Structures are given as structure tokens and as C-alpha cells.
């Protein structure tokens, strides 16, 4: 028995924010963002939309794509770094909104690598016989972390001129705020007989020595109080990313993870048909692709349209690749991601 991706779905909020819109609220430009990140646009949720809300359409589409009913789902795994609340996690909140009561609902908090960890969990639960159909979700609404003072302009609700003081505040955090977008992706992972298709392997890793390379210092038990005005002013309540250091780690461990999982399962890079990487920065993905020596037709990126949607990038990219690349049965797909912790992992899937 193997765990197969029976259905996929994705959803992004209606608000499309391009780089030119960002330049209206802070000191930046389309060229500045493109050169550093490869991102042209991203989607932002409305201010009354939570992560669980953005996940709902993605989940509905995945269940429909799988040819199932909601009631066929027997477990929910929800990967996110932007839960609706400090607690409870978003999984039970989503479960209630989705109309499923009583089944297990688990959050995974490993940020950008959360979805690949979720794939490992889903695979184990399917193979052990505990579940038949798992709804695996990656969803994010980063707005709660982003210290914008110009939401009305960003969401297209106002054409006002942004005052200099407001622009200055927004500009302080532009190295981070230009990266993120909102969205959700979902897989229905189901049990299937035979060895012709399905998850072949998942390998995950972590190294806490790199904690402070990507983190939010405030909001946990290591800081007392959890939040105070001084922390907010210092930018310690939003993601801090040491970009150069993260880049160096990412372009080293991500290709290693791909080659290691291929070798461990008797494959070479020549056997790989498609690589789906975490969509954090197009420049990182270009470097990983170059290291691995893969042609463009074996790599799929969509960060240009959506920005970094953290735990949602892998399912969103795979969902679009299924259609745009016309995947055929028997093709070998590798997923790879690196996130805070630092944590990383790779998965091999026979389509």
C-alpha cells in the first residue's frame, strides 16, 4: 500500500498587489524587487480573512478533484506559520468551518518546510492503516505579521498620497515585506494498493543552531512579556530573515537533500522528471537548479506570481504544474523545502 495524492487544490485571495503598488507605500521599485527576489506580484487577503478562511476553497477543490465527499476525510493536517490565533491551532478552527466534526485535526508549525513534514506524517499514517483519506493543507495569511500602515492603499481601497512618515515606517521592513504573499494549497492523500504510484520516500532534517537566521523573537516563552511596544518598534514581532546567511544555507542543503533522497532510493538526477522547490526566492531556486544541472523543463516555479506563501508553496506549485506541464503517469517528482529552525526535507513521488 502507498499514499497517493488523489486530489489537489489551491486558492489565492482576490487582492493582487504588484511591485508598483508596493512602491506607492514605501521606498522601493519594481526593478529593486525583481532583481533580488524574482517576484512581480503577490496576493493579500482582506483584513477580515484568516488563514483558515483562505484554506477553505483550496480544500474544497482538492476534495472535489479527488472525487470524494467531505465525509470521506478522516484526518486533517494543517501546516502554517500564520495561525488564526496564538492558540488554538488553525486545524480545529478550519475543521469546524469545513463542516467536519470529530476527526483528528493537527497543526504543523515548521513554517516553510511544514508541508514536506506533513507529507511524511500523512505517508506514515496511510501506510500504518490508521487513515484512508488525509486532507493535507498548507495555508498562510502573512498580513498579521506585516507592519504595514497603508493597508487601504495596498488593497486598492484608496488612492491617497501616503505621507512621508508612513512611507518611512513601511520602508524599514522592506527586505522582508516584499517577499510574502497569502494563499493556500491542499492535497487529499489517500491509501492505494500497488506500488506503481505514490509517495516513495520522505526525508526530513533540522538544525537548531541556525534558529536566529529566520525567526520571530517575540511572542513566546523566551521573552517576557510576550509582546511589548519596544519589541514592536524594533521589528521583533515580525519575521527576521538574515538573507545572506539563509541564501548560503539554502543553496547548499536543498540540492544535497534532493541528491540524497534520490541516491537512497536507487535513482539519479537523470531519473527525475520534475523538481518542485519551496518558493522563497527565485534567485535561490535558480542557484539550486544550476547546482543540480537540471534543465528548465524539469523545474517549476511560480513565485513570480505569488511571492513566498511559506507552507503553501509546495502544494500550490504542484497543483499548477499538474496542469501546465501535463504530468503523465509514472513520472518521478521531487519536492524540497527549507524553513526556519532551520528545518528542511525532501519527498519523492511517483505520479
Tab-separated table of C-alpha atoms in Angstrom, residues 10 20 30 69-70 85 87 110-111 120-121 192 206 208 210 235 241 251 267 309 344:
chain	number	residue	atom	x	y	z
A	10	UNK	CA	-5.245	25.919	-4.367
A	20	UNK	CA	4.375	49.137	-8.413
A	30	UNK	CA	9.713	47.012	-9.459
A	69	UNK	CA	-17.079	13.880	-0.301
A	70	UNK	CA	-16.001	15.815	2.772
A	85	UNK	CA	-4.794	32.652	16.866
A	87	UNK	CA	-3.883	29.129	20.282
A	110	UNK	CA	7.610	24.336	10.739
A	111	UNK	CA	6.983	27.329	8.528
A	120	UNK	CA	5.914	12.475	5.907
A	121	UNK	CA	3.188	12.324	8.550
A	192	UNK	CA	-3.961	2.926	-2.707
A	206	UNK	CA	16.636	20.088	11.316
A	208	UNK	CA	18.551	24.358	15.758
A	210	UNK	CA	20.535	28.263	12.972
A	235	UNK	CA	10.624	44.946	14.413
A	241	UNK	CA	15.455	36.838	7.969
A	251	UNK	CA	21.738	26.692	-1.906
A	267	UNK	CA	17.816	6.935	-8.528
A	309	UNK	CA	3.456	31.719	0.639
A	344	UNK	CA	14.376	21.061	5.649
